[in-house]
mmCIF file of C-alpha atoms in Angstrom:
data_model
loop_
_atom_site.group_PDB
_atom_site.id
_atom_site.type_symbol
_atom_site.label_atom_id
_atom_site.label_comp_id
_atom_site.label_asym_id
_atom_site.label_seq_id
_atom_site.Cartn_x
_atom_site.Cartn_y
_atom_site.Cartn_z
ATOM 1 C CA UNK G 1107 0.000 0.000 0.000
ATOM 2 C CA UNK G 1108 1.130 3.587 -0.406
ATOM 3 C CA UNK G 1109 2.758 5.751 2.224
ATOM 4 C CA UNK G 1110 0.500 7.045 4.980
ATOM 5 C CA UNK G 1111 2.492 8.777 7.671
ATOM 6 C CA UNK G 1112 1.465 8.642 11.283
ATOM 7 C CA UNK G 1113 2.066 11.622 13.514
ATOM 8 C CA UNK G 1114 3.110 11.497 17.140
ATOM 9 C CA UNK G 1115 2.764 13.941 20.023
ATOM 10 C CA UNK G 1116 5.639 16.419 19.714
ATOM 11 C CA UNK G 1117 7.769 17.114 22.773
ATOM 12 C CA UNK G 1118 8.094 20.618 24.194
ATOM 13 C CA UNK G 1119 11.352 22.264 25.241
ATOM 14 C CA UNK G 1120 11.046 25.443 27.265
ATOM 15 C CA UNK G 1121 13.603 28.152 27.936
ATOM 16 C CA UNK G 1122 13.541 31.315 29.992
ATOM 17 C CA UNK G 1123 15.688 33.993 31.517
ATOM 18 C CA UNK G 1124 13.332 35.490 34.084
ATOM 19 C CA UNK G 1125 11.484 37.979 31.873
ATOM 20 C CA UNK G 1126 11.408 36.311 28.446
ATOM 21 C CA UNK G 1127 10.290 32.755 27.832
ATOM 22 C CA UNK G 1128 10.193 30.431 24.864
ATOM 23 C CA UNK G 1129 8.863 27.085 23.744
ATOM 24 C CA UNK G 1130 10.325 24.945 20.969
ATOM 25 C CA UNK G 1131 8.071 22.236 19.583
ATOM 26 C CA UNK G 1132 9.191 19.936 16.746
ATOM 27 C CA UNK G 1133 6.357 19.726 14.229
ATOM 28 C CA UNK G 1134 7.478 17.336 11.455
ATOM 29 C CA UNK G 1135 4.731 16.679 8.963
ATOM 30 C CA UNK G 1136 2.671 19.708 10.015
ATOM 31 C CA UNK G 1137 1.809 22.520 7.623
ATOM 32 C CA UNK G 1138 2.051 26.045 9.028
ATOM 33 C CA UNK G 1139 -1.199 26.997 7.295
ATOM 34 C CA UNK G 1140 -3.090 24.405 9.366
ATOM 35 C CA UNK G 1141 -1.512 24.967 12.786
ATOM 36 C CA UNK G 1142 -3.818 26.960 15.070
ATOM 37 C CA UNK G 1143 -2.901 28.715 18.300
ATOM 38 C CA UNK G 1144 -5.402 30.011 20.809
ATOM 39 C CA UNK G 1145 -5.000 31.523 24.269
ATOM 40 C CA UNK G 1146 -7.702 30.683 26.820
ATOM 41 C CA UNK G 1147 -6.858 32.309 30.125
ATOM 42 C CA UNK G 1148 -3.286 31.185 30.811
ATOM 43 C CA UNK G 1149 -3.550 28.089 28.620
ATOM 44 C CA UNK G 1150 -1.987 28.166 25.170
ATOM 45 C CA UNK G 1151 -3.732 25.674 22.878
ATOM 46 C CA UNK G 1152 -1.843 24.496 19.786
ATOM 47 C CA UNK G 1153 -3.771 22.276 17.381
ATOM 48 C CA UNK G 1154 -3.720 20.878 13.866
ATOM 49 C CA UNK G 1155 -5.743 18.388 11.892
ATOM 50 C CA UNK G 1156 -5.030 16.722 8.594
ATOM 51 C CA UNK G 1157 -6.315 14.030 6.336
ATOM 52 C CA UNK G 1158 -4.237 11.740 4.192
ATOM 53 C CA UNK G 1159 -5.423 9.265 1.623
ATOM 54 C CA UNK G 1160 -3.840 6.644 -0.524
ATOM 55 C CA UNK G 1161 -5.216 4.824 -3.530
ATOM 56 C CA UNK G 1162 -3.799 1.698 -5.138
ATOM 57 C CA UNK G 1163 -5.230 0.425 -8.404
ATOM 58 C CA UNK G 1164 -5.050 -3.297 -8.947
ATOM 59 C CA UNK G 1165 -6.353 -5.479 -11.731
ATOM 60 C CA UNK G 1166 -9.256 -6.579 -9.501
ATOM 61 C CA UNK G 1167 -10.211 -3.084 -8.288
ATOM 62 C CA UNK G 1168 -9.132 -0.086 -6.309
ATOM 63 C CA UNK G 1169 -8.037 -0.122 -2.678
ATOM 64 C CA UNK G 1170 -8.347 3.170 -0.790
ATOM 65 C CA UNK G 1171 -7.118 4.043 2.680
ATOM 66 C CA UNK G 1172 -7.827 7.198 4.643
ATOM 67 C CA UNK G 1173 -6.142 8.463 7.772
ATOM 68 C CA UNK G 1174 -7.305 11.471 9.769
ATOM 69 C CA UNK G 1175 -4.932 12.745 12.405
ATOM 70 C CA UNK G 1176 -5.481 15.481 14.906
ATOM 71 C CA UNK G 1177 -3.068 17.093 17.267
ATOM 72 C CA UNK G 1178 -3.880 19.212 20.280
ATOM 73 C CA UNK G 1179 -1.503 20.343 22.977
ATOM 74 C CA UNK G 1180 -2.548 22.454 25.974
ATOM 75 C CA UNK G 1181 0.303 24.333 27.621
ATOM 76 C CA UNK G 1182 -0.145 26.199 30.898
ATOM 77 C CA UNK G 1183 1.749 29.486 30.751
ATOM 78 C CA UNK G 1184 2.939 31.450 33.782
ATOM 79 C CA UNK G 1185 0.212 33.715 35.189
ATOM 80 C CA UNK G 1186 2.213 36.864 34.558
ATOM 81 C CA UNK G 1187 2.631 36.354 30.781
ATOM 82 C CA UNK G 1188 1.717 39.371 28.694
ATOM 83 C CA UNK G 1189 -0.760 37.996 26.095
ATOM 84 C CA UNK G 1190 0.249 40.747 23.657
ATOM 85 C CA UNK G 1191 3.861 39.555 23.705
ATOM 86 C CA UNK G 1192 3.152 36.049 22.385
ATOM 87 C CA UNK G 1193 4.799 35.516 19.002
ATOM 88 C CA UNK G 1194 5.131 32.239 17.098
ATOM 89 C CA UNK G 1195 6.988 31.087 13.996
ATOM 90 C CA UNK G 1196 7.049 27.699 12.279
ATOM 91 C CA UNK G 1197 10.242 27.270 10.306
ATOM 92 C CA UNK G 1198 12.193 24.163 9.340
ATOM 93 C CA UNK G 1199 9.583 22.000 11.096
ATOM 94 C CA UNK G 1200 10.165 23.711 14.447
ATOM 95 C CA UNK G 1201 7.474 25.810 16.116
ATOM 96 C CA UNK G 1202 9.046 28.571 18.208
ATOM 97 C CA UNK G 1203 6.770 30.419 20.628
ATOM 98 C CA UNK G 1204 8.154 33.449 22.493
ATOM 99 C CA UNK G 1205 6.491 35.505 25.208
ATOM 100 C CA UNK G 1206 7.381 37.956 27.985
ATOM 101 C CA UNK G 1207 6.203 38.662 31.500
ATOM 102 C CA UNK G 1208 3.935 41.635 32.118
ATOM 103 C CA UNK G 1209 5.671 44.696 33.442
ATOM 104 C CA UNK G 1210 4.717 45.126 37.047
ATOM 105 C CA UNK G 1211 4.241 48.542 38.559
ATOM 106 C CA UNK G 1212 5.008 48.902 42.248
#
């Protein structure tokens, strides 16, 4: 049968220096046009869904296979993240999310 790729749950690496934070998520097989990011409270939701199909024609008929994969990852962000500072890029199959803490006024 043809090639239908399965997708696994990507791991998340996080970095930070006290005021700026970042997440690096490998996203092989994901298309940047389909990746969605949403912020609900302090939870960053990253999701994607895709369909793949394969068709093999034989002398006795046609065999078709369909695979639908979905991905959803909920990440709890620190409470003091500035929602306006969140910036994401997907390049070379790596999703980079950067954000900063809110400035506090004392």
